[in-house]
């Protein structure tokens, strides 16, 4: 008997429906075709034990299973439940009147229990698009999939529940999620607050400008100056995520299986990978491509602590994703694209010893060591970072001050107001929402300078020997500073402040 049952595969952050055809005929054998990986090929052992422990069996006949489209690679153990129900239906052990109306996914334990799967959200979105009645999956993933409306989502704990539903008509309780209510209910203020930071007012100003315009920023200072402390507080002043951003971010984290009993992510992600990370782990990749840290940081912050300690070739692969705000991973048979619109926050010591330019500490690094240390970061990568700022150690008087600094909520109000100005400005443009996303043509249109400002910027370009990309970065940052002041025009003061935020372009750092 031939039965068709439906599962799904995830490529990038999109899903594709997989037709699982199970045919049982005279003879003996178990044949699984359609480019399954080893995890799927091993499924017959898990399925046999799970069925036996729940009063069923794999029939002693010739079982042929085709996973279509047959030229598409399938991977993972999430097809266990799909294959098991297909075998039971094709062998007439259970009824299968409407089994083809559902997408069914789940990894089986030997006792028939279900383990969570990856990519439940994109699978649910695809199931709704293709008109399936419902989606049956492990209970741990039900909240995640139920975010999709107009689709019945059934979270189950054991294969017996699914068998009883199809064979005996025993009802399953659908998981219901009010997407907007779920999103706004979990909107909360981040754990870290800028009021905890003593002193560092100029650095807080830089962080505010970076948040307001979505600019990448690098903090340069000696150990203990507070670089990491400041970076961890940046998400607290970023505008709250929109529902669209939350859905997009949740899809990425769903694909890598980082969501458990969660509907929507409501906080912007903050990722801080160790400096030993590989290029594949940072940008994504592998034999079966998975999102990397830059995609997991989408709509949030990627913090690279001690930037020169990262391998140079690892950092270089970030250049294209930082410009295009997406990363494409190509293989011989296919390619996948992951979004990667993130704010980069990097930190570094000014020298190998960490105390270069500190008047209270002796210089222990030779010029050659200094050059070797700074050369670990390429000029093109630094050009893609809009703001370079030095972080000085906080004096004891400030540390012992009992007065708290300005709260993150106060700073966030100004950031949100500046972002609203930018949203209005770019309302007619696609894929441009804040100043850091402007291309060269848009910079020329929205960052018009008067003559004194032009002369000031020209002088700085010549004196600091800045690249054309650095020129554009200065204009973008100046535009954001003007937006924070609700100024329609960019003035010389805005340009002057933006030039100050190019520390690594000054003589004595990289040249």
CSV table of C-alpha atoms in Angstrom, one decimal:
chain,number,residue,atom,x,y,z
A,1,UNK,CA,0.0,0.0,0.0
A,2,UNK,CA,1.2,3.5,-0.9
A,3,UNK,CA,0.8,6.4,1.6
A,4,UNK,CA,1.9,10.0,1.2
A,5,UNK,CA,2.8,12.0,4.3
A,6,UNK,CA,4.4,15.4,4.6
A,7,UNK,CA,7.4,16.8,6.4
A,8,UNK,CA,9.5,19.9,5.8
A,9,UNK,CA,13.2,20.8,5.3
A,10,UNK,CA,14.8,24.2,6.2
A,11,UNK,CA,17.3,25.9,3.9
A,12,UNK,CA,18.6,29.2,5.1
A,13,UNK,CA,15.7,30.6,7.0
A,14,UNK,CA,13.0,29.3,4.6
A,15,UNK,CA,11.3,25.9,4.6
A,16,UNK,CA,10.4,23.6,1.8
A,17,UNK,CA,7.8,20.9,2.0
A,18,UNK,CA,9.0,17.3,1.7
A,19,UNK,CA,6.7,14.5,0.4
A,20,UNK,CA,7.4,11.2,2.2
A,21,UNK,CA,6.1,8.3,0.1
A,22,UNK,CA,5.9,5.0,1.9
A,23,UNK,CA,5.2,1.9,-0.1
A,24,UNK,CA,4.9,-1.6,1.5
A,25,UNK,CA,4.8,-4.6,-0.7
A,26,UNK,CA,5.7,-8.3,-0.8
A,27,UNK,CA,9.2,-9.2,0.1
A,28,UNK,CA,11.7,-8.2,2.8
A,29,UNK,CA,13.9,-5.1,3.1
A,30,UNK,CA,14.0,-1.5,4.2
A,31,UNK,CA,14.9,1.0,1.5
A,32,UNK,CA,15.2,4.7,2.2
A,33,UNK,CA,15.9,6.9,-0.8
A,34,UNK,CA,15.8,10.6,-1.6
A,35,UNK,CA,19.3,11.9,-0.4
A,36,UNK,CA,18.8,11.3,3.4
A,37,UNK,CA,21.8,11.9,5.6
A,38,UNK,CA,23.1,9.5,8.2
A,39,UNK,CA,20.7,10.7,11.0
A,40,UNK,CA,17.8,9.9,8.8
A,41,UNK,CA,19.2,6.5,7.7
A,42,UNK,CA,19.6,5.6,11.4
A,43,UNK,CA,15.9,6.4,12.0
A,44,UNK,CA,14.7,2.9,11.4
A,45,UNK,CA,16.4,1.8,14.7
A,46,UNK,CA,14.7,4.6,16.7
A,47,UNK,CA,11.4,4.0,14.9
A,48,UNK,CA,11.5,0.2,15.5
A,49,UNK,CA,12.1,0.6,19.3
A,50,UNK,CA,9.5,3.4,19.7
A,51,UNK,CA,6.8,1.4,17.9
A,52,UNK,CA,7.5,-1.8,19.8
A,53,UNK,CA,7.4,0.1,23.1
A,54,UNK,CA,3.9,1.5,22.2
A,55,UNK,CA,2.3,-1.8,21.0
A,56,UNK,CA,3.1,-1.5,17.3
A,57,UNK,CA,5.7,-3.0,14.9
A,58,UNK,CA,7.6,-2.5,11.7
A,59,UNK,CA,6.1,-5.0,9.3
A,60,UNK,CA,8.3,-7.8,8.0
A,61,UNK,CA,7.8,-6.8,4.4
A,62,UNK,CA,9.5,-4.8,1.7
A,63,UNK,CA,9.4,-1.1,2.8
A,64,UNK,CA,10.4,1.5,0.3
A,65,UNK,CA,10.4,5.1,1.4
A,66,UNK,CA,11.1,8.0,-1.0
A,67,UNK,CA,11.7,11.6,0.3
A,68,UNK,CA,10.8,13.9,-2.5
A,69,UNK,CA,12.1,16.0,-4.2
A,70,UNK,CA,14.7,13.3,-4.4
A,71,UNK,CA,17.5,15.6,-5.6
A,72,UNK,CA,17.3,17.7,-2.4
A,73,UNK,CA,19.6,16.8,0.5
A,74,UNK,CA,17.6,16.0,3.7
A,75,UNK,CA,19.2,16.1,7.1
A,76,UNK,CA,18.5,15.6,10.8
A,77,UNK,CA,16.5,13.3,13.0
A,78,UNK,CA,13.3,15.4,12.8
A,79,UNK,CA,11.7,13.1,10.2
A,80,UNK,CA,11.4,10.2,12.7
A,81,UNK,CA,7.8,10.9,13.5
A,82,UNK,CA,6.9,11.4,9.8
A,83,UNK,CA,8.5,8.1,8.8
A,84,UNK,CA,7.0,6.2,11.7
A,85,UNK,CA,3.4,7.3,10.9
A,86,UNK,CA,3.9,6.7,7.3
A,87,UNK,CA,4.9,3.1,8.0
A,88,UNK,CA,2.0,2.6,10.3
A,89,UNK,CA,-0.5,4.0,7.8
A,90,UNK,CA,1.0,2.1,4.8
A,91,UNK,CA,0.8,-1.2,6.8
A,92,UNK,CA,-2.8,-0.5,7.9
A,93,UNK,CA,-1.9,-0.5,11.6
A,94,UNK,CA,-3.7,2.9,11.9
A,95,UNK,CA,-6.2,4.8,9.9
A,96,UNK,CA,-4.9,7.6,7.7
A,97,UNK,CA,-7.9,9.3,6.3
A,98,UNK,CA,-6.6,12.9,6.7
A,99,UNK,CA,-3.0,12.4,7.5
A,100,UNK,CA,-2.0,14.2,4.4
A,101,UNK,CA,-3.6,17.4,5.7
A,102,UNK,CA,-0.8,17.9,8.2
A,103,UNK,CA,2.9,18.7,8.3
A,104,UNK,CA,4.3,16.2,10.8
A,105,UNK,CA,7.8,16.5,12.4
A,106,UNK,CA,9.6,15.2,15.5
A,107,UNK,CA,12.6,13.2,16.7
A,108,UNK,CA,11.7,10.0,18.5
A,109,UNK,CA,13.1,8.6,21.7
A,110,UNK,CA,13.2,4.8,22.1
A,111,UNK,CA,10.1,5.0,24.4
A,112,UNK,CA,8.2,7.0,21.8
A,113,UNK,CA,8.7,10.4,23.4
A,114,UNK,CA,9.4,13.4,21.2
A,115,UNK,CA,12.5,15.5,21.2
A,116,UNK,CA,12.5,19.2,20.0
A,117,UNK,CA,13.3,20.0,16.4
A,118,UNK,CA,15.0,23.0,14.7
A,119,UNK,CA,13.3,25.5,12.4
A,120,UNK,CA,9.7,25.1,13.7
A,121,UNK,CA,8.8,28.7,12.9
A,122,UNK,CA,9.8,28.8,9.2
A,123,UNK,CA,8.2,25.3,8.8
A,124,UNK,CA,4.9,26.6,10.3
A,125,UNK,CA,5.0,29.7,8.0
A,126,UNK,CA,5.5,27.4,4.9
A,127,UNK,CA,2.7,25.1,6.1
A,128,UNK,CA,0.3,28.0,6.2
A,129,UNK,CA,1.4,29.2,2.8
A,130,UNK,CA,0.7,25.8,1.2
A,131,UNK,CA,-2.7,25.4,2.8
A,132,UNK,CA,-2.1,22.6,5.3
A,133,UNK,CA,-4.7,22.2,8.0
A,134,UNK,CA,-2.2,21.8,10.8
A,135,UNK,CA,1.3,21.2,12.1
A,136,UNK,CA,2.0,18.3,14.5
A,137,UNK,CA,5.4,18.6,16.3
A,138,UNK,CA,7.0,18.2,19.7
A,139,UNK,CA,5.4,20.1,22.6
A,140,UNK,CA,8.7,22.1,23.3
A,141,UNK,CA,8.3,23.7,19.9
A,142,UNK,CA,4.6,24.4,20.0
A,143,UNK,CA,4.8,28.0,21.3
A,144,UNK,CA,7.3,28.9,18.6
A,145,UNK,CA,5.1,27.5,15.7
A,146,UNK,CA,1.8,28.8,17.1
A,147,UNK,CA,3.0,32.4,16.5
A,148,UNK,CA,1.8,31.7,12.9
A,149,UNK,CA,-1.9,32.4,12.7
A,150,UNK,CA,-4.5,30.5,10.6
A,151,UNK,CA,-2.7,27.3,11.2
A,152,UNK,CA,-3.6,24.7,13.9
A,153,UNK,CA,-0.5,23.7,15.9
A,154,UNK,CA,-0.5,20.6,18.0
A,155,UNK,CA,2.3,20.1,20.4
A,156,UNK,CA,2.6,16.4,21.5
A,157,UNK,CA,4.8,14.6,24.0
A,158,UNK,CA,4.6,11.0,22.7
A,159,UNK,CA,3.9,9.2,19.4
A,160,UNK,CA,0.9,7.5,21.1
A,161,UNK,CA,-0.9,10.8,21.2
A,162,UNK,CA,-0.6,11.2,17.4
A,163,UNK,CA,-1.6,7.6,16.8
A,164,UNK,CA,-4.7,8.0,18.9
A,165,UNK,CA,-5.6,11.2,17.1
A,166,UNK,CA,-5.6,9.6,13.6
A,167,UNK,CA,-6.7,6.1,14.6
A,168,UNK,CA,-9.2,6.6,17.3
A,169,UNK,CA,-10.2,10.3,16.8
A,170,UNK,CA,-8.9,11.3,20.2
A,171,UNK,CA,-8.6,15.1,20.0
A,172,UNK,CA,-5.4,17.0,20.3
A,173,UNK,CA,-5.5,20.4,22.0
A,174,UNK,CA,-4.1,23.1,19.7
A,175,UNK,CA,-1.6,25.6,21.0
A,176,UNK,CA,-3.0,29.1,20.8
A,177,UNK,CA,-0.8,32.2,20.8
A,178,UNK,CA,-1.9,35.8,20.4
A,179,UNK,CA,1.2,37.0,18.6
A,180,UNK,CA,0.9,40.7,19.4
A,181,UNK,CA,-0.1,40.0,23.1
A,182,UNK,CA,2.8,37.5,23.4
A,183,UNK,CA,5.2,40.0,21.9
A,184,UNK,CA,4.3,43.0,24.0
A,185,UNK,CA,3.8,41.0,27.2
A,186,UNK,CA,7.4,40.0,27.1
A,187,UNK,CA,8.8,43.4,26.2
A,188,UNK,CA,10.9,44.2,29.2
A,189,UNK,CA,13.9,46.5,29.9
A,190,UNK,CA,17.3,44.9,29.5
A,191,UNK,CA,19.2,43.7,32.6
A,192,UNK,CA,22.1,46.2,32.3
A,193,UNK,CA,21.7,49.9,32.7
A,194,UNK,CA,23.9,52.9,31.9
A,195,UNK,CA,23.2,54.3,35.4
A,196,UNK,CA,25.6,51.7,36.7
A,197,UNK,CA,28.5,53.3,34.8
A,198,UNK,CA,30.5,55.8,36.8
A,199,UNK,CA,32.0,58.7,34.7
A,200,UNK,CA,32.7,58.0,31.0
A,201,UNK,CA,30.2,60.7,29.9
A,202,UNK,CA,32.0,61.2,26.6
A,203,UNK,CA,31.8,57.4,25.9
A,204,UNK,CA,28.1,57.3,26.8
A,205,UNK,CA,27.6,60.1,24.3
A,206,UNK,CA,29.3,58.0,21.6
A,207,UNK,CA,27.2,55.0,22.5
A,208,UNK,CA,24.1,57.2,22.2
A,209,UNK,CA,25.1,58.4,18.7
A,210,UNK,CA,25.9,54.8,17.7
A,211,UNK,CA,22.5,53.6,18.9
A,212,UNK,CA,20.7,56.5,17.3
A,213,UNK,CA,22.2,55.9,13.8
A,214,UNK,CA,22.9,52.2,14.0
A,215,UNK,CA,26.6,52.8,13.6
A,216,UNK,CA,29.4,50.3,14.2
A,217,UNK,CA,31.7,51.4,17.0
A,218,UNK,CA,35.1,50.4,18.4
A,219,UNK,CA,36.3,51.2,21.9
A,220,UNK,CA,40.0,51.5,22.5
A,221,UNK,CA,41.4,51.6,26.0
A,222,UNK,CA,43.5,49.9,28.6
A,223,UNK,CA,42.4,46.9,30.7
A,224,UNK,CA,39.8,47.8,33.3
A,225,UNK,CA,38.7,51.0,31.6
A,226,UNK,CA,35.1,49.7,31.3
A,227,UNK,CA,34.9,48.7,27.6
A,228,UNK,CA,33.0,45.5,28.1
A,229,UNK,CA,30.7,47.1,30.7
A,230,UNK,CA,29.8,49.8,28.3
A,231,UNK,CA,29.2,47.4,25.4
A,232,UNK,CA,26.9,45.2,27.4
A,233,UNK,CA,24.7,48.2,28.1
A,234,UNK,CA,24.2,49.2,24.5
A,235,UNK,CA,21.1,47.1,23.9
A,236,UNK,CA,19.4,49.0,26.8
A,237,UNK,CA,19.4,52.2,24.7
A,238,UNK,CA,18.5,50.7,21.4
A,239,UNK,CA,14.9,51.2,20.2
A,240,UNK,CA,12.5,48.3,21.2
A,241,UNK,CA,12.2,45.7,18.5
A,242,UNK,CA,9.2,45.9,16.1
A,243,UNK,CA,7.0,42.9,15.6
A,244,UNK,CA,8.4,42.4,12.1
A,245,UNK,CA,12.0,42.5,13.5
A,246,UNK,CA,11.0,40.1,16.3
A,247,UNK,CA,9.6,37.6,13.8
A,248,UNK,CA,12.7,37.8,11.6
A,249,UNK,CA,15.0,37.4,14.5
A,250,UNK,CA,13.0,34.5,15.9
A,251,UNK,CA,13.2,32.6,12.6
A,252,UNK,CA,17.0,32.7,12.6
A,253,UNK,CA,17.2,31.4,16.2
A,254,UNK,CA,14.6,28.8,15.4
A,255,UNK,CA,16.7,27.4,12.6
A,256,UNK,CA,19.6,26.7,15.0
A,257,UNK,CA,17.3,25.3,17.7
A,258,UNK,CA,17.9,28.0,20.3
A,259,UNK,CA,14.2,28.5,21.2
A,260,UNK,CA,12.6,26.3,23.8
A,261,UNK,CA,9.0,27.0,24.9
A,262,UNK,CA,9.3,30.5,23.6
A,263,UNK,CA,6.9,32.2,21.2
A,264,UNK,CA,8.6,35.4,20.0
A,265,UNK,CA,11.9,36.9,20.9
A,266,UNK,CA,11.2,40.4,22.3
A,267,UNK,CA,14.7,41.5,23.3
A,268,UNK,CA,17.4,42.5,20.7
A,269,UNK,CA,20.1,39.8,20.7
A,270,UNK,CA,23.5,40.4,22.1
A,271,UNK,CA,26.2,38.0,20.9
A,272,UNK,CA,29.7,37.9,22.3
A,273,UNK,CA,31.8,35.1,20.6
A,274,UNK,CA,35.2,34.1,21.9
A,275,UNK,CA,38.2,35.3,20.0
A,276,UNK,CA,39.1,31.6,19.1
A,277,UNK,CA,35.9,31.4,16.9
A,278,UNK,CA,36.3,30.0,13.3
A,279,UNK,CA,35.2,31.9,10.2
A,280,UNK,CA,32.4,29.3,9.6
A,281,UNK,CA,31.1,29.8,13.2
A,282,UNK,CA,31.2,33.6,12.8
A,283,UNK,CA,29.6,34.1,9.4
A,284,UNK,CA,27.9,30.7,9.0
A,285,UNK,CA,28.6,27.6,7.0
A,286,UNK,CA,29.5,24.0,7.5
A,287,UNK,CA,28.7,20.9,5.4
A,288,UNK,CA,25.0,21.7,6.0
A,289,UNK,CA,25.1,25.5,6.3
A,290,UNK,CA,23.9,27.0,9.5
A,291,UNK,CA,23.6,30.7,10.6
A,292,UNK,CA,26.7,32.1,12.3
A,293,UNK,CA,27.1,34.6,15.0
A,294,UNK,CA,26.6,37.6,12.7
A,295,UNK,CA,23.2,36.2,11.7
A,296,UNK,CA,22.3,35.4,15.3
A,297,UNK,CA,23.1,39.0,16.0
A,298,UNK,CA,20.6,40.2,13.3
A,299,UNK,CA,18.6,43.2,14.6
A,300,UNK,CA,20.9,43.3,17.6
A,301,UNK,CA,24.5,43.7,18.7
A,302,UNK,CA,27.6,41.7,17.9
A,303,UNK,CA,30.3,42.3,20.5
A,304,UNK,CA,33.9,41.4,19.6
A,305,UNK,CA,36.0,41.8,22.7
A,306,UNK,CA,39.8,42.2,22.2
A,307,UNK,CA,39.4,42.5,18.4
A,308,UNK,CA,43.1,42.0,17.5
A,309,UNK,CA,43.1,38.6,19.2
A,310,UNK,CA,40.7,37.3,16.5
A,311,UNK,CA,42.4,35.7,13.5
A,312,UNK,CA,42.7,38.2,10.7
A,313,UNK,CA,41.2,35.9,8.1
A,314,UNK,CA,38.2,35.4,10.4
A,315,UNK,CA,37.7,39.2,10.7
A,316,UNK,CA,38.1,39.7,6.9
A,317,UNK,CA,35.1,37.5,6.1
A,318,UNK,CA,32.9,40.0,7.9
A,319,UNK,CA,33.6,42.8,5.5
A,320,UNK,CA,31.1,41.8,2.8
A,321,UNK,CA,28.2,41.0,5.3
A,322,UNK,CA,28.8,44.3,7.1
A,323,UNK,CA,28.3,46.2,3.8
A,324,UNK,CA,25.4,44.1,2.4
A,325,UNK,CA,23.7,43.3,5.7
A,326,UNK,CA,23.3,39.7,4.6
A,327,UNK,CA,25.6,36.7,4.0
A,328,UNK,CA,25.4,34.2,1.2
A,329,UNK,CA,26.9,30.7,1.7
A,330,UNK,CA,27.4,28.8,-1.5
A,331,UNK,CA,27.9,25.1,-2.0
A,332,UNK,CA,28.2,23.1,-5.2
A,333,UNK,CA,24.5,22.2,-5.4
A,334,UNK,CA,22.9,25.2,-3.6
A,335,UNK,CA,23.4,28.4,-1.8
A,336,UNK,CA,21.6,30.0,1.2
A,337,UNK,CA,21.3,33.6,2.3
A,338,UNK,CA,21.0,34.7,6.0
A,339,UNK,CA,20.2,38.2,7.1
A,340,UNK,CA,23.0,39.9,9.1
A,341,UNK,CA,21.9,43.5,9.9
A,342,UNK,CA,23.7,44.0,13.2
A,343,UNK,CA,25.5,46.7,15.1
A,344,UNK,CA,29.2,45.8,15.6
A,345,UNK,CA,30.7,46.8,18.9
A,346,UNK,CA,34.4,46.0,19.1
A,347,UNK,CA,37.0,46.6,21.8
A,348,UNK,CA,40.7,46.5,21.9
A,349,UNK,CA,43.7,47.5,23.9
A,350,UNK,CA,45.8,50.3,22.4
A,351,UNK,CA,48.9,48.2,22.4
A,352,UNK,CA,50.1,44.7,23.4
A,353,UNK,CA,50.7,45.8,26.9
A,354,UNK,CA,47.4,47.7,27.0
A,355,UNK,CA,48.8,51.0,28.3
A,356,UNK,CA,49.9,52.9,25.2
A,357,UNK,CA,49.0,56.7,25.5
A,358,UNK,CA,48.5,56.2,29.3
A,359,UNK,CA,50.7,58.9,31.0
A,360,UNK,CA,50.7,56.9,34.3
A,361,UNK,CA,52.1,53.7,32.8
A,362,UNK,CA,55.4,52.9,31.1
A,363,UNK,CA,55.5,51.9,27.5
A,364,UNK,CA,56.7,48.3,27.4
A,365,UNK,CA,56.0,47.5,23.8
A,366,UNK,CA,58.5,48.2,21.0
A,367,UNK,CA,57.4,50.0,17.8
A,368,UNK,CA,57.7,46.7,15.9
A,369,UNK,CA,55.4,45.0,18.5
A,370,UNK,CA,52.9,47.9,18.3
A,371,UNK,CA,52.8,47.7,14.5
A,372,UNK,CA,52.4,43.9,14.5
A,373,UNK,CA,49.6,44.3,17.0
A,374,UNK,CA,47.7,47.0,15.1
A,375,UNK,CA,48.2,45.3,11.8
A,376,UNK,CA,46.0,42.4,12.9
A,377,UNK,CA,43.1,44.7,12.0
A,378,UNK,CA,43.0,45.7,8.3
A,379,UNK,CA,42.3,49.2,7.1
A,380,UNK,CA,39.2,48.1,5.1
A,381,UNK,CA,37.7,46.6,8.2
A,382,UNK,CA,38.3,49.7,10.3
A,383,UNK,CA,36.8,51.8,7.5
A,384,UNK,CA,33.6,49.9,8.0
A,385,UNK,CA,33.5,51.0,11.6
A,386,UNK,CA,31.9,54.4,11.8
A,387,UNK,CA,33.1,55.4,15.3
A,388,UNK,CA,36.5,55.0,16.9
A,389,UNK,CA,36.7,56.2,20.5
A,390,UNK,CA,39.3,56.1,23.2
A,391,UNK,CA,38.2,54.9,26.6
A,392,UNK,CA,40.3,56.2,29.5
A,393,UNK,CA,40.3,54.6,33.0
A,394,UNK,CA,37.8,56.2,35.4
A,395,UNK,CA,39.5,58.2,38.3
A,396,UNK,CA,38.9,57.1,41.9
A,397,UNK,CA,36.9,60.3,42.5
A,398,UNK,CA,34.3,59.2,39.9
A,399,UNK,CA,34.3,55.6,41.1
A,400,UNK,CA,33.6,56.6,44.7
A,401,UNK,CA,30.9,59.0,43.6
A,402,UNK,CA,27.5,58.0,45.1
A,403,UNK,CA,25.5,59.8,42.4
A,404,UNK,CA,24.3,57.5,39.7
A,405,UNK,CA,24.6,58.4,36.0
A,406,UNK,CA,21.8,59.0,33.5
A,407,UNK,CA,19.6,56.0,33.1
A,408,UNK,CA,19.3,54.0,30.0
A,409,UNK,CA,15.6,54.8,29.7
A,410,UNK,CA,16.4,58.5,29.5
A,411,UNK,CA,19.0,58.0,26.8
A,412,UNK,CA,16.7,55.6,24.9
A,413,UNK,CA,14.0,58.3,24.6
A,414,UNK,CA,16.5,60.5,22.7
A,415,UNK,CA,17.6,57.6,20.6
A,416,UNK,CA,14.0,56.7,19.7
A,417,UNK,CA,13.2,60.3,18.8
A,418,UNK,CA,16.3,60.4,16.4
A,419,UNK,CA,15.3,57.1,14.9
A,420,UNK,CA,11.8,58.5,14.2
A,421,UNK,CA,13.3,61.4,12.3
A,422,UNK,CA,15.3,58.9,10.2
A,423,UNK,CA,12.2,56.7,9.7
A,424,UNK,CA,10.4,59.7,8.3
A,425,UNK,CA,13.3,60.7,6.1
A,426,UNK,CA,13.7,57.2,4.6
A,427,UNK,CA,10.0,56.4,4.4
A,428,UNK,CA,10.1,56.2,0.5
A,429,UNK,CA,13.2,54.0,0.4
A,430,UNK,CA,13.4,50.2,0.6
A,431,UNK,CA,15.8,48.5,3.1
A,432,UNK,CA,17.0,51.9,4.6
A,433,UNK,CA,15.7,52.6,8.0
A,434,UNK,CA,18.5,54.5,9.8
A,435,UNK,CA,21.6,56.5,8.9
A,436,UNK,CA,24.2,53.7,8.9
A,437,UNK,CA,22.3,52.0,6.1
A,438,UNK,CA,22.7,54.9,3.6
A,439,UNK,CA,24.6,54.2,0.4
A,440,UNK,CA,26.8,56.8,-1.3
A,441,UNK,CA,23.9,58.2,-3.4
A,442,UNK,CA,21.7,58.6,-0.3
A,443,UNK,CA,24.6,60.2,1.6
A,444,UNK,CA,25.0,62.9,-1.1
A,445,UNK,CA,21.2,63.6,-0.9
A,446,UNK,CA,20.7,63.7,2.8
A,447,UNK,CA,24.1,64.9,4.1
A,448,UNK,CA,24.4,68.2,2.3
A,449,UNK,CA,27.1,70.5,3.8
A,450,UNK,CA,27.5,74.3,3.7
A,451,UNK,CA,30.9,75.7,2.5
A,452,UNK,CA,32.5,76.1,6.0
A,453,UNK,CA,31.6,72.5,6.8
A,454,UNK,CA,33.0,71.3,3.5
A,455,UNK,CA,36.3,73.1,4.1
A,456,UNK,CA,36.5,71.7,7.6
A,457,UNK,CA,36.0,68.2,6.4
A,458,UNK,CA,38.4,68.7,3.5
A,459,UNK,CA,41.1,69.8,5.9
A,460,UNK,CA,40.6,66.8,8.1
A,461,UNK,CA,40.7,64.4,5.1
A,462,UNK,CA,44.0,65.8,4.0
A,463,UNK,CA,45.6,66.0,7.5
A,464,UNK,CA,44.4,62.5,8.6
A,465,UNK,CA,44.8,60.9,5.1
A,466,UNK,CA,41.3,59.5,5.3
A,467,UNK,CA,39.9,57.1,2.7
A,468,UNK,CA,36.7,57.8,0.7
A,469,UNK,CA,34.9,55.3,2.9
A,470,UNK,CA,36.0,57.1,6.0
A,471,UNK,CA,34.6,60.3,4.4
A,472,UNK,CA,31.2,58.7,4.1
A,473,UNK,CA,31.3,57.4,7.6
A,474,UNK,CA,32.0,60.9,9.0
A,475,UNK,CA,29.0,62.3,7.0
A,476,UNK,CA,26.7,59.5,8.4
A,477,UNK,CA,27.8,60.1,12.0
A,478,UNK,CA,27.4,63.9,11.5
A,479,UNK,CA,23.9,63.3,10.2
A,480,UNK,CA,23.0,61.3,13.3
A,481,UNK,CA,24.4,64.0,15.6
A,482,UNK,CA,22.2,66.5,13.8
A,483,UNK,CA,19.2,64.2,14.2
A,484,UNK,CA,19.8,63.9,17.9
A,485,UNK,CA,19.7,67.7,18.1
A,486,UNK,CA,16.6,67.7,15.8
A,487,UNK,CA,18.6,69.8,13.3
A,488,UNK,CA,17.6,69.6,9.7
A,489,UNK,CA,21.0,70.8,8.5
A,490,UNK,CA,24.4,69.4,9.3
A,491,UNK,CA,26.6,72.2,10.7
A,492,UNK,CA,30.4,72.6,11.4
A,493,UNK,CA,29.9,71.5,15.0
A,494,UNK,CA,28.3,68.2,13.9
A,495,UNK,CA,31.2,67.6,11.5
A,496,UNK,CA,33.8,68.5,14.1
A,497,UNK,CA,32.4,66.0,16.6
A,498,UNK,CA,32.1,63.3,14.0
A,499,UNK,CA,35.8,63.8,13.0
A,500,UNK,CA,36.8,63.3,16.7
A,501,UNK,CA,35.3,59.8,16.5
A,502,UNK,CA,38.0,58.6,14.0
A,503,UNK,CA,40.7,57.9,16.6
A,504,UNK,CA,42.4,55.1,14.7
A,505,UNK,CA,42.9,57.3,11.7
A,506,UNK,CA,45.1,59.7,13.6
A,507,UNK,CA,48.9,59.8,13.2
A,508,UNK,CA,50.4,57.7,16.0
A,509,UNK,CA,47.9,54.9,15.8
A,510,UNK,CA,48.1,53.2,12.4
A,511,UNK,CA,50.7,55.3,10.7
